[in-house]
Amino acid sequence: MNDELGVLDETYAALFDTFLSGAVEAAAFRSQFYATMTSDARLGDDVRYAILQRVFFGLEDLVLDGDLPDGEERDHDEIDEAAFRETLAKAARDLKHRPDDWEGSHGQIQGAGGPGGSDLPDGSKEATHGS
């Protein structure tokens, strides 16, 4: 991983997709997201930071049904899994359809060099974005 690029957008998108598809439960997604985010060394990407913050704060507000004491309801600032899925789906869409090309302008084709990435040489303009 290039420290300047940090974790690729593609990695976060794949992580989001695993939860949205039902392949992983909310508690496991929470752990995976936090581990990925804390290992991410990318600086200066304000667009992605704003997207990831929505996910982070959504996870902070998420209270799973199994975590509620018997007979208690969520507080006004807590959300259920369905509401979190909506937040994550919007974040995933925004991440996959960013208005900028931060990774491309910082020396790497999005997806290049990673699993399922492009075999095009660095700097090539013919890469396509997955979604």
PDB file of N, CA, C and O in Angstrom, residues 34-64:
ATOM      1  N   TYR A  34     -13.760  -0.507  11.173  1.00  0.00           N
ATOM      2  CA  TYR A  34     -12.856   0.192  12.087  1.00  0.00           C
ATOM      3  C   TYR A  34     -11.406  -0.210  11.844  1.00  0.00           C
ATOM      4  O   TYR A  34     -10.514   0.636  11.846  1.00  0.00           O
ATOM      5  N   ALA A  35     -11.150  -1.499  11.632  1.00  0.00           N
ATOM      6  CA  ALA A  35      -9.782  -1.963  11.378  1.00  0.00           C
ATOM      7  C   ALA A  35      -9.239  -1.365  10.079  1.00  0.00           C
ATOM      8  O   ALA A  35      -8.083  -0.930  10.020  1.00  0.00           O
ATOM      9  N   THR A  36     -10.071  -1.322   9.053  1.00  0.00           N
ATOM     10  CA  THR A  36      -9.648  -0.760   7.774  1.00  0.00           C
ATOM     11  C   THR A  36      -9.384   0.734   7.905  1.00  0.00           C
ATOM     12  O   THR A  36      -8.357   1.239   7.457  1.00  0.00           O
ATOM     13  N   MET A  37     -10.288   1.425   8.554  1.00  0.00           N
ATOM     14  CA  MET A  37     -10.162   2.877   8.675  1.00  0.00           C
ATOM     15  C   MET A  37      -8.944   3.269   9.518  1.00  0.00           C
ATOM     16  O   MET A  37      -8.249   4.221   9.187  1.00  0.00           O
ATOM     17  N   THR A  38      -8.679   2.530  10.585  1.00  0.00           N
ATOM     18  CA  THR A  38      -7.537   2.883  11.435  1.00  0.00           C
ATOM     19  C   THR A  38      -6.197   2.567  10.766  1.00  0.00           C
ATOM     20  O   THR A  38      -5.181   3.140  11.145  1.00  0.00           O
ATOM     21  N   SER A  39      -6.194   1.674   9.779  1.00  0.00           N
ATOM     22  CA  SER A  39      -4.963   1.364   9.064  1.00  0.00           C
ATOM     23  C   SER A  39      -4.756   2.281   7.858  1.00  0.00           C
ATOM     24  O   SER A  39      -3.725   2.223   7.205  1.00  0.00           O
ATOM     25  N   ASP A  40      -5.716   3.125   7.570  1.00  0.00           N
ATOM     26  CA  ASP A  40      -5.703   3.970   6.379  1.00  0.00           C
ATOM     27  C   ASP A  40      -4.826   5.199   6.609  1.00  0.00           C
ATOM     28  O   ASP A  40      -5.082   5.993   7.510  1.00  0.00           O
ATOM     29  N   ALA A  41      -3.813   5.353   5.788  1.00  0.00           N
ATOM     30  CA  ALA A  41      -2.871   6.460   5.948  1.00  0.00           C
ATOM     31  C   ALA A  41      -3.139   7.619   4.984  1.00  0.00           C
ATOM     32  O   ALA A  41      -2.342   8.538   4.896  1.00  0.00           O
ATOM     33  N   ARG A  42      -4.267   7.585   4.261  1.00  0.00           N
ATOM     34  CA  ARG A  42      -4.519   8.633   3.271  1.00  0.00           C
ATOM     35  C   ARG A  42      -4.806   9.965   3.954  1.00  0.00           C
ATOM     36  O   ARG A  42      -5.600  10.046   4.879  1.00  0.00           O
ATOM     37  N   LEU A  43      -4.175  11.006   3.441  1.00  0.00           N
ATOM     38  CA  LEU A  43      -4.387  12.368   3.930  1.00  0.00           C
ATOM     39  C   LEU A  43      -4.822  13.254   2.776  1.00  0.00           C
ATOM     40  O   LEU A  43      -4.393  13.047   1.646  1.00  0.00           O
ATOM     41  N   GLY A  44      -5.637  14.232   3.041  1.00  0.00           N
ATOM     42  CA  GLY A  44      -5.976  15.241   2.052  1.00  0.00           C
ATOM     43  C   GLY A  44      -7.123  14.913   1.129  1.00  0.00           C
ATOM     44  O   GLY A  44      -7.452  15.699   0.256  1.00  0.00           O
ATOM     45  N   ASP A  45      -7.753  13.771   1.281  1.00  0.00           N
ATOM     46  CA  ASP A  45      -8.876  13.393   0.421  1.00  0.00           C
ATOM     47  C   ASP A  45     -10.169  13.747   1.157  1.00  0.00           C
ATOM     48  O   ASP A  45     -10.797  12.903   1.790  1.00  0.00           O
ATOM     49  N   ASP A  46     -10.561  14.998   1.070  1.00  0.00           N
ATOM     50  CA  ASP A  46     -11.711  15.493   1.825  1.00  0.00           C
ATOM     51  C   ASP A  46     -13.035  14.864   1.396  1.00  0.00           C
ATOM     52  O   ASP A  46     -13.919  14.665   2.221  1.00  0.00           O
ATOM     53  N   VAL A  47     -13.173  14.540   0.108  1.00  0.00           N
ATOM     54  CA  VAL A  47     -14.414  13.933  -0.379  1.00  0.00           C
ATOM     55  C   VAL A  47     -14.608  12.570   0.280  1.00  0.00           C
ATOM     56  O   VAL A  47     -15.664  12.266   0.829  1.00  0.00           O
ATOM     57  N   ARG A  48     -13.568  11.738   0.238  1.00  0.00           N
ATOM     58  CA  ARG A  48     -13.699  10.407   0.835  1.00  0.00           C
ATOM     59  C   ARG A  48     -13.829  10.496   2.342  1.00  0.00           C
ATOM     60  O   ARG A  48     -14.596   9.753   2.953  1.00  0.00           O
ATOM     61  N   TYR A  49     -13.099  11.408   2.956  1.00  0.00           N
ATOM     62  CA  TYR A  49     -13.193  11.571   4.406  1.00  0.00           C
ATOM     63  C   TYR A  49     -14.636  11.849   4.827  1.00  0.00           C
ATOM     64  O   TYR A  49     -15.131  11.252   5.782  1.00  0.00           O
ATOM     65  N   ALA A  50     -15.319  12.711   4.106  1.00  0.00           N
ATOM     66  CA  ALA A  50     -16.714  13.032   4.433  1.00  0.00           C
ATOM     67  C   ALA A  50     -17.612  11.802   4.286  1.00  0.00           C
ATOM     68  O   ALA A  50     -18.500  11.563   5.113  1.00  0.00           O
ATOM     69  N   ILE A  51     -17.361  11.002   3.264  1.00  0.00           N
ATOM     70  CA  ILE A  51     -18.150   9.780   3.061  1.00  0.00           C
ATOM     71  C   ILE A  51     -17.901   8.799   4.204  1.00  0.00           C
ATOM     72  O   ILE A  51     -18.840   8.250   4.788  1.00  0.00           O
ATOM     73  N   LEU A  52     -16.641   8.573   4.538  1.00  0.00           N
ATOM     74  CA  LEU A  52     -16.302   7.622   5.601  1.00  0.00           C
ATOM     75  C   LEU A  52     -16.795   8.102   6.965  1.00  0.00           C
ATOM     76  O   LEU A  52     -17.167   7.290   7.811  1.00  0.00           O
ATOM     77  N   GLN A  53     -16.830   9.396   7.170  1.00  0.00           N
ATOM     78  CA  GLN A  53     -17.341   9.922   8.436  1.00  0.00           C
ATOM     79  C   GLN A  53     -18.822   9.605   8.603  1.00  0.00           C
ATOM     80  O   GLN A  53     -19.277   9.316   9.709  1.00  0.00           O
ATOM     81  N   ARG A  54     -19.583   9.645   7.520  1.00  0.00           N
ATOM     82  CA  ARG A  54     -21.010   9.284   7.606  1.00  0.00           C
ATOM     83  C   ARG A  54     -21.163   7.839   8.051  1.00  0.00           C
ATOM     84  O   ARG A  54     -22.031   7.518   8.868  1.00  0.00           O
ATOM     85  N   VAL A  55     -20.300   6.955   7.517  1.00  0.00           N
ATOM     86  CA  VAL A  55     -20.343   5.540   7.916  1.00  0.00           C
ATOM     87  C   VAL A  55     -19.911   5.404   9.368  1.00  0.00           C
ATOM     88  O   VAL A  55     -20.564   4.717  10.164  1.00  0.00           O
ATOM     89  N   PHE A  56     -18.817   6.058   9.725  1.00  0.00           N
ATOM     90  CA  PHE A  56     -18.306   5.986  11.089  1.00  0.00           C
ATOM     91  C   PHE A  56     -19.365   6.425  12.098  1.00  0.00           C
ATOM     92  O   PHE A  56     -19.638   5.720  13.075  1.00  0.00           O
ATOM     93  N   PHE A  57     -19.969   7.584  11.876  1.00  0.00           N
ATOM     94  CA  PHE A  57     -20.968   8.073  12.826  1.00  0.00           C
ATOM     95  C   PHE A  57     -22.245   7.247  12.784  1.00  0.00           C
ATOM     96  O   PHE A  57     -22.919   7.096  13.806  1.00  0.00           O
ATOM     97  N   GLY A  58     -22.564   6.673  11.629  1.00  0.00           N
ATOM     98  CA  GLY A  58     -23.689   5.745  11.559  1.00  0.00           C
ATOM     99  C   GLY A  58     -23.445   4.524  12.432  1.00  0.00           C
ATOM    100  O   GLY A  58     -24.345   4.070  13.154  1.00  0.00           O
ATOM    101  N   LEU A  59     -22.220   4.008  12.390  1.00  0.00           N
ATOM    102  CA  LEU A  59     -21.865   2.872  13.248  1.00  0.00           C
ATOM    103  C   LEU A  59     -21.886   3.255  14.720  1.00  0.00           C
ATOM    104  O   LEU A  59     -22.250   2.450  15.575  1.00  0.00           O
ATOM    105  N   GLU A  60     -21.495   4.483  15.021  1.00  0.00           N
ATOM    106  CA  GLU A  60     -21.534   4.954  16.409  1.00  0.00           C
ATOM    107  C   GLU A  60     -22.981   5.027  16.921  1.00  0.00           C
ATOM    108  O   GLU A  60     -23.235   4.772  18.095  1.00  0.00           O
ATOM    109  N   ASP A  61     -23.901   5.371  16.028  1.00  0.00           N
ATOM    110  CA  ASP A  61     -25.318   5.504  16.412  1.00  0.00           C
ATOM    111  C   ASP A  61     -26.080   4.179  16.354  1.00  0.00           C
ATOM    112  O   ASP A  61     -27.177   4.069  16.897  1.00  0.00           O
ATOM    113  N   LEU A  62     -25.497   3.176  15.687  1.00  0.00           N
ATOM    114  CA  LEU A  62     -26.157   1.885  15.497  1.00  0.00           C
ATOM    115  C   LEU A  62     -26.263   1.124  16.813  1.00  0.00           C
ATOM    116  O   LEU A  62     -25.264   0.900  17.502  1.00  0.00           O
ATOM    117  N   VAL A  63     -27.485   0.737  17.146  1.00  0.00           N
ATOM    118  CA  VAL A  63     -27.725  -0.134  18.287  1.00  0.00           C
ATOM    119  C   VAL A  63     -28.512  -1.327  17.744  1.00  0.00           C
ATOM    120  O   VAL A  63     -29.658  -1.185  17.293  1.00  0.00           O
ATOM    121  N   LEU A  64     -27.881  -2.477  17.770  1.00  0.00           N
ATOM    122  CA  LEU A  64     -28.514  -3.686  17.253  1.00  0.00           C
ATOM    123  C   LEU A  64     -29.600  -4.157  18.201  1.00  0.00           C
ATOM    124  O   LEU A  64     -29.521  -3.938  19.414  1.00  0.00           O
TER     125      LEU A  64
END
